[in-house]
XYZ file of C-alpha atoms in Angstrom:
384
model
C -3.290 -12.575 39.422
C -5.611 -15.841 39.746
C -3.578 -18.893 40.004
C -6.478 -21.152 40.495
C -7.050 -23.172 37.412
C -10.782 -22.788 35.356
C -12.776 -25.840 34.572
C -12.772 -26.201 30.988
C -15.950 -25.240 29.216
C -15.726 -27.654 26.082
C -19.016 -26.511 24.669
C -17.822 -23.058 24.731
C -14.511 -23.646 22.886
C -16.812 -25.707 20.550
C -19.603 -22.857 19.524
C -16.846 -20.284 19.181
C -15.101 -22.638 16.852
C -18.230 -23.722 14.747
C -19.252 -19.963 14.720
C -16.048 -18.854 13.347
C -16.002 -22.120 10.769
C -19.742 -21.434 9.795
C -17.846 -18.379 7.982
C -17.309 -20.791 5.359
C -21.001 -21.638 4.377
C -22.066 -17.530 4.838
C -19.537 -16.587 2.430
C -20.055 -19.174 0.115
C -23.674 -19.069 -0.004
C -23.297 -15.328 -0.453
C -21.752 -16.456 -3.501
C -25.195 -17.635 -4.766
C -27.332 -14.682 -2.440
C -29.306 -12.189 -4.451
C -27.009 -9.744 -2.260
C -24.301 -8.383 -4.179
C -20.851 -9.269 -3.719
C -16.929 -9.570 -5.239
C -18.381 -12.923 -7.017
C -21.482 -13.776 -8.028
C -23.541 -16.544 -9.853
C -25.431 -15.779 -12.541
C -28.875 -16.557 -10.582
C -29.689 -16.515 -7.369
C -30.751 -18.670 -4.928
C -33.555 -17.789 -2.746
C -33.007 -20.617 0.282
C -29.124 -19.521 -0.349
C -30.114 -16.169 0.164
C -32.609 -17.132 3.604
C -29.240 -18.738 5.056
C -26.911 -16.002 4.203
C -28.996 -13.517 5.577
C -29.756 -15.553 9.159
C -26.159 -16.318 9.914
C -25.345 -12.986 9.341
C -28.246 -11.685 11.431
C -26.931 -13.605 14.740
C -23.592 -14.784 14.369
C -20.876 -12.538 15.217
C -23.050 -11.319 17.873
C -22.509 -14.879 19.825
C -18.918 -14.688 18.855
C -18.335 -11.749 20.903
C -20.269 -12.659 24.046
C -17.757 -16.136 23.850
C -14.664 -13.592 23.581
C -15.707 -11.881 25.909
C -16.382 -14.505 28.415
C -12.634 -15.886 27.861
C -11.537 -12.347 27.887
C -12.233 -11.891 31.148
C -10.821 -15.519 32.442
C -7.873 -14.280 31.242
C -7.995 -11.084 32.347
C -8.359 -12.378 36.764
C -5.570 -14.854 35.391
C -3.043 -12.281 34.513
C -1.657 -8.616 35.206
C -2.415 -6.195 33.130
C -0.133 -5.292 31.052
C 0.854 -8.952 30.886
C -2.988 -9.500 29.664
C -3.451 -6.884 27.150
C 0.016 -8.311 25.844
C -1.361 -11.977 25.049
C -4.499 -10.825 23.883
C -3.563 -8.331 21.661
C -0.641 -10.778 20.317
C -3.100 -13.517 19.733
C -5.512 -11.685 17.618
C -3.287 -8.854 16.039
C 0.122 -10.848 15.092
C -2.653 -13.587 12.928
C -4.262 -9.947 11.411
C -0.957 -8.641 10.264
C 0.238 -11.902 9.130
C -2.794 -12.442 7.201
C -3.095 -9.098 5.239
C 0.220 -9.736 3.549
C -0.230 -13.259 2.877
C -4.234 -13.375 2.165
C -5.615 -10.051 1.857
C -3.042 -8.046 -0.717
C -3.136 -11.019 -3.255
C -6.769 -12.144 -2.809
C -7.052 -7.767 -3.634
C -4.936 -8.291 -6.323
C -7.033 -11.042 -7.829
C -10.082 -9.066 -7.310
C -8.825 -5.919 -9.378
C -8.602 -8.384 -12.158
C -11.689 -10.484 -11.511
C -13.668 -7.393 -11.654
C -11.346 -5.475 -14.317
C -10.946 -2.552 -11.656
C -7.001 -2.461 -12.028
C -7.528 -0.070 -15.158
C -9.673 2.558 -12.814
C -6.913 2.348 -10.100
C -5.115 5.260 -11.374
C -8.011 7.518 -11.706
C -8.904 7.279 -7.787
C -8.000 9.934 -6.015
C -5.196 9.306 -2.816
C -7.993 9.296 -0.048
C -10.030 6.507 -2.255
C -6.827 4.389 -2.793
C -6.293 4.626 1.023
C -9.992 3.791 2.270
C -9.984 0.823 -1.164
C -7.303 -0.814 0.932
C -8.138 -0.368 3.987
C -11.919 -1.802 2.960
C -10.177 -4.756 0.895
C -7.172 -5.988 2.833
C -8.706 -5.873 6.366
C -11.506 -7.503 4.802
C -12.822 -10.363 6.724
C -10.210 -9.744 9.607
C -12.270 -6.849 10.674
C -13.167 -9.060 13.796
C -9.269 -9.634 14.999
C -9.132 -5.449 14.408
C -12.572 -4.656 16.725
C -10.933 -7.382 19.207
C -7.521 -5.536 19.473
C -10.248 -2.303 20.141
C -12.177 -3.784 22.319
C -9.170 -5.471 24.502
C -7.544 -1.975 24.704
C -10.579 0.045 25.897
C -11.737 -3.458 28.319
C -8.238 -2.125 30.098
C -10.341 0.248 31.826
C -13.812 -1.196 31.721
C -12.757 -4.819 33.321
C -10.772 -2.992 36.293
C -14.106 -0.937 36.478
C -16.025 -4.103 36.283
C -13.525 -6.484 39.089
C -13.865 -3.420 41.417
C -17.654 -3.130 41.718
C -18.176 -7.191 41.759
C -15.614 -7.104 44.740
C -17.881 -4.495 46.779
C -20.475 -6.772 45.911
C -21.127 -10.250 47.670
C -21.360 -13.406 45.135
C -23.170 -14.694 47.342
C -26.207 -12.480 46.528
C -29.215 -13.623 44.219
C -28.925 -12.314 40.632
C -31.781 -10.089 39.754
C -30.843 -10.083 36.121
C -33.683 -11.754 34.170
C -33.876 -12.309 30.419
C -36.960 -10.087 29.984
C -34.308 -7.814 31.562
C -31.816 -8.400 29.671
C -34.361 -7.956 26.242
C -34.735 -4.660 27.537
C -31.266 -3.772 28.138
C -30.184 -4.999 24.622
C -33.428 -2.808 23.278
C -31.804 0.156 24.318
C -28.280 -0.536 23.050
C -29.734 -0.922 19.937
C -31.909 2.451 20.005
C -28.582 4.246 21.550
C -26.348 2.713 18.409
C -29.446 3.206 16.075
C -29.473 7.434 17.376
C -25.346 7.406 17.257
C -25.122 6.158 13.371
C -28.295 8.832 12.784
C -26.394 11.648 14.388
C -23.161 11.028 12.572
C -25.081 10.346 9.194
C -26.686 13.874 9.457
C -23.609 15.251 10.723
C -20.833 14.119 8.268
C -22.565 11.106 5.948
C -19.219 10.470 4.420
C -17.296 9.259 7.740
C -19.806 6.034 7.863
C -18.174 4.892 4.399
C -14.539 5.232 5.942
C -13.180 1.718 6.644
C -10.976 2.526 9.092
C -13.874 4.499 10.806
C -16.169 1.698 10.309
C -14.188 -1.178 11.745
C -12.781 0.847 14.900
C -15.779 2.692 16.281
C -18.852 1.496 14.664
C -17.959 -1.851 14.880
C -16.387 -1.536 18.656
C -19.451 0.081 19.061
C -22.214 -2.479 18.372
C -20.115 -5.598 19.423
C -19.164 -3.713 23.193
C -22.474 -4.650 24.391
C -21.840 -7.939 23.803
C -18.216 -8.519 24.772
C -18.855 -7.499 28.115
C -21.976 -9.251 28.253
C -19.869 -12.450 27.680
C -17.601 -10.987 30.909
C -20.542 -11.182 32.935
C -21.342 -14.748 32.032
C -18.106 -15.688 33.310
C -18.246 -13.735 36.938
C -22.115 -14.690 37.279
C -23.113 -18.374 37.560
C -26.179 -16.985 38.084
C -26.065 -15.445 34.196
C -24.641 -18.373 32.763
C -27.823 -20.619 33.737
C -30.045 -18.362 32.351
C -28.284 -19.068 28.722
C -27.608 -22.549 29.319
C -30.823 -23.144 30.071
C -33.216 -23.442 26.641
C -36.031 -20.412 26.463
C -38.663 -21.426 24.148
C -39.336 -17.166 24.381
C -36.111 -16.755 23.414
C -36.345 -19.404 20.467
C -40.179 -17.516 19.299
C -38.075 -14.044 19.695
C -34.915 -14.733 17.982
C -37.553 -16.187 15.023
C -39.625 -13.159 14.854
C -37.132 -10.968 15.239
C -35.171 -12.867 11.715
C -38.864 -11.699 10.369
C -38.093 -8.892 10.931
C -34.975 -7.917 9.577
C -36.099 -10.206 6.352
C -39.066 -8.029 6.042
C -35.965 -4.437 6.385
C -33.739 -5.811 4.147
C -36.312 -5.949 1.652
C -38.545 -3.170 2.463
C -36.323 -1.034 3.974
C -33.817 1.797 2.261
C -30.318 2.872 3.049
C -31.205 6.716 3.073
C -33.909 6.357 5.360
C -34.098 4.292 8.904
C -32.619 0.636 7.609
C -29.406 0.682 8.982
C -30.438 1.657 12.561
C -34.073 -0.454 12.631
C -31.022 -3.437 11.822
C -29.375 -2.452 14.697
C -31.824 -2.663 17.006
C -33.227 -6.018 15.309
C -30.435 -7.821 15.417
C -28.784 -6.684 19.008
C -31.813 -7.781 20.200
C -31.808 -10.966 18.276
C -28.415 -11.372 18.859
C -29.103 -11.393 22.928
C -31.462 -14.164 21.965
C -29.941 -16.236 19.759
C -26.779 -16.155 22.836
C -29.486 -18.694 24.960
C -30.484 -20.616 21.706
C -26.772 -21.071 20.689
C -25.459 -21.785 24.465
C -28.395 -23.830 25.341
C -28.166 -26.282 22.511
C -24.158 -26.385 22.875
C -24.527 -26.809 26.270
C -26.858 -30.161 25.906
C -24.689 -31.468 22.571
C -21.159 -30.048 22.729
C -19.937 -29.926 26.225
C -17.680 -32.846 26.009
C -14.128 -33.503 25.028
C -12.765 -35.455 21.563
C -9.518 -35.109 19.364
C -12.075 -34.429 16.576
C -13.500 -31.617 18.156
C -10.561 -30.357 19.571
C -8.636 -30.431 16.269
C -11.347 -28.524 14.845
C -11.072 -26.105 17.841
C -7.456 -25.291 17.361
C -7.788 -24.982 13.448
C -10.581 -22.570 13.194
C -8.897 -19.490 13.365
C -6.330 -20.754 10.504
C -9.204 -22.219 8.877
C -11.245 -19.138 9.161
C -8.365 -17.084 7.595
C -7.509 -18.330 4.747
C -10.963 -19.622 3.793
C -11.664 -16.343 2.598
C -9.559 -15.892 -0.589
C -10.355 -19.689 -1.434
C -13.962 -18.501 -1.643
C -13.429 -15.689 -3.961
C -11.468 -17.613 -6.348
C -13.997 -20.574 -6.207
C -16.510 -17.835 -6.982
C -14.670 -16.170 -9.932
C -12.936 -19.159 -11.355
C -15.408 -22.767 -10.852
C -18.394 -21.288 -10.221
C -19.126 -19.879 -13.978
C -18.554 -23.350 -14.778
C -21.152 -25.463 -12.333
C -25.003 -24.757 -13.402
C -26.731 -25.478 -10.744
C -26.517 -23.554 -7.646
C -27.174 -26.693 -4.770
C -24.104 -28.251 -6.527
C -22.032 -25.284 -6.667
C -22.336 -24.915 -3.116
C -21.462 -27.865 -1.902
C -18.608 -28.127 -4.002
C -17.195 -24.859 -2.948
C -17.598 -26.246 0.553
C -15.866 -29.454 -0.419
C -12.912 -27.094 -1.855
C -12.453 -24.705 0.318
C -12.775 -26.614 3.359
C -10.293 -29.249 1.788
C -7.734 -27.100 0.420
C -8.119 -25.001 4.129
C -7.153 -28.201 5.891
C -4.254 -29.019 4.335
C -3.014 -25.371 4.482
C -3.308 -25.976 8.016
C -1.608 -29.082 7.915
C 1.279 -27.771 6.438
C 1.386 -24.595 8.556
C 1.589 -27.305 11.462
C 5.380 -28.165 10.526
C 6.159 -24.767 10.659
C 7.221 -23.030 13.196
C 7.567 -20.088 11.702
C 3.666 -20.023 10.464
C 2.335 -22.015 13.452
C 3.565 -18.460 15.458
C 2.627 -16.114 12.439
C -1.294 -17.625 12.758
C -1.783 -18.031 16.429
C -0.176 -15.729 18.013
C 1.534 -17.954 20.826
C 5.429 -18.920 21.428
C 6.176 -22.055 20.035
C 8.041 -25.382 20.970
C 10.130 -27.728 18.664
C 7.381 -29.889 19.044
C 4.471 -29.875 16.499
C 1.619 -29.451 19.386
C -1.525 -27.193 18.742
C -2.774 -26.333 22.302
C -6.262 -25.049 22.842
C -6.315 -21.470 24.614
């Protein structure tokens, strides 16, 4: 165990809380996307629809390659049982709190929303079980592939600490991004060939929630996560993100080209799942020097504004969902145009999210519930 204490990285705490906050906008403006979802307004918005569909083609794919990187600080700090504890606490006690209090009533609303409550009945005992499992995980599917991916790093970081020790730090990196392109290329192609093989095995299993979230997801995201391990270990890896890449920057564009160009050309019972794979890992890799470069020149600094925002996000994040779906199905029918409607259902949910946290705050009881983390008599959010 590493008693030596880390030098903060501000702009890192900072991108993985904007990332997880820019949830808001994606869901939102997927309110007003011609992409079909639990709410939608009665026309769609194409520049909506263009910034739905390029934070989902990147985002999540940064997240990752941030947990990771904090991951495995954690990870030389404690033992490790002691670490898979206060991971797996800080990201699974906020899921399980959450589905109660968020996900069964925001499911609830939705079965009247979209006047499914009378076809409940009729479903058969496996479709009840994968309807809930789809609906009330939900947008926590990230804290569930974290939990995954903290239990399987048990083996891969001890794998990982061993080979770096029987290495010398003090050897030149050889890792380059044109490297790393190719690298990500191939994790793509390999995830591309698994869905492929599973789809012509048993299509069914790839509609399974539970099967979705655990392996498929853990799947595509591993890459990533231990990507963001190496970032930490490798100095050497870090610069090459923090430093901008305008070939990075033309990549990451050309490669949103191309998954525009799938979405719209490209058909579910064919090749368009796994040509998105491979698009967006690949984009994803890039978009990790656009996001860290630019956060590294702009965020890497410390405020009480920022760092309020920084301990918030993850309450934020949660409960933002079911604000958004009952913007959607209960103000939206009433605002015509779709510009305003989106910036009032940022102005609402982000409001109304903020003062849930607020409350929380004075709570003991609900400051543990959404973090994750023992707490003190004393009403003090501290960042991880």
């Amino acid at each position: 165990m590493s008693k030596a204490p880390q030098q903060r990285e501000f702009f890192l705490d900072s991108i993985r809380a904007w990332l997880m906050l820019l949830g808001i906008p994606f869901h939102i403006s997927l309110i007003y996307s011609s992409h079909h979802w639990h709410v939608n307004s009665t026309e769609a918005s194409w520049g909506l629809t263009l910034f739905n569909d390029f934070i989902h083609a990147f985002r999540m794919q940064v997240f990752f390659v941030i947990s990771g990187y904090f991951s495995y600080m954690l990870f030389l700090r404690y033992p490790l049982k002691r670490w898979w504890k206060v991971r797996v606490e800080r990201v699974g006690i906020p899921m399980l709190t959450a589905i109660p209090l968020l996900t069964l009533p925001q499911f609830l609303m939705l079965q009247h929303v979209n006047d499914k409550a009378k076809n409940w009945p009729g479903l058969t005992p496996y479709e009840k079980y994968n309807t809930l499992v789809w609906e009330l995980v939900s947008h926590l599917w990230f804290l569930l592939v974290m939990v995954v991916l903290t239990t399987v790093c048990l083996f891969l970081f001890q794998q990982m600490k061993a080979r770096i020790a029987e290495k010398s730090e003090n050897i030149p990196s050889s890792i380059t991004l044109g490297k790393l392109s190719v690298a990500f290329l191939g994790f793509g192609i390999l995830y591309g060939v698994i869905r492929r093989t599973i789809f012509i095995i048993y299509s069914p299993i790839l509609s399974d929630g539970l099967f979705n979230f655990v392996v498929m997801q853990t799947l595509f995201y591993l890459p990533f996560f231990m990507l963001g391990a190496l970032v930490f270990v490798r100095p050497q890896l870090k610069a090459l993100f923090t430093t901008p890449s305008p070939w990075c920057a033309v990549g990451a564009a050309l490669a949103f080209c191309a998954y525009l160009l799938n979405q719209r050309y490209g058909s579910g019972d064919a090749w368009m799942y796994e040509t998105e794979s491979v698009i967006t890992t690949v984009m994803g890799l890039w978009m990790v020097n656009v996001v860290f470069s630019l956060g590294h020149k702009l965020l890497n600094f410390q405020s009480k504004r920022v760092t309020y925002f920084v301990n918030a996000s993850l309450f934020i994040y949660l409960v933002h969902h079911p604000l958004t779906l009952f913007f959607g199905a209960y103000i939206t029918p009433h605002i015509a145009s779709n510009a305003l409607g989106f910036i009032t259902g940022l102005i609402f949910v982000i409001g109304i999210a903020v003062i849930l946290y607020e409350i929380h705050l004075r709570i003991p009881l609900l400051r543990f519930l959404f973090s994750g983390k023992p707490q003190n008599v004393a009403v003090k959010v501290t960042t991880q």
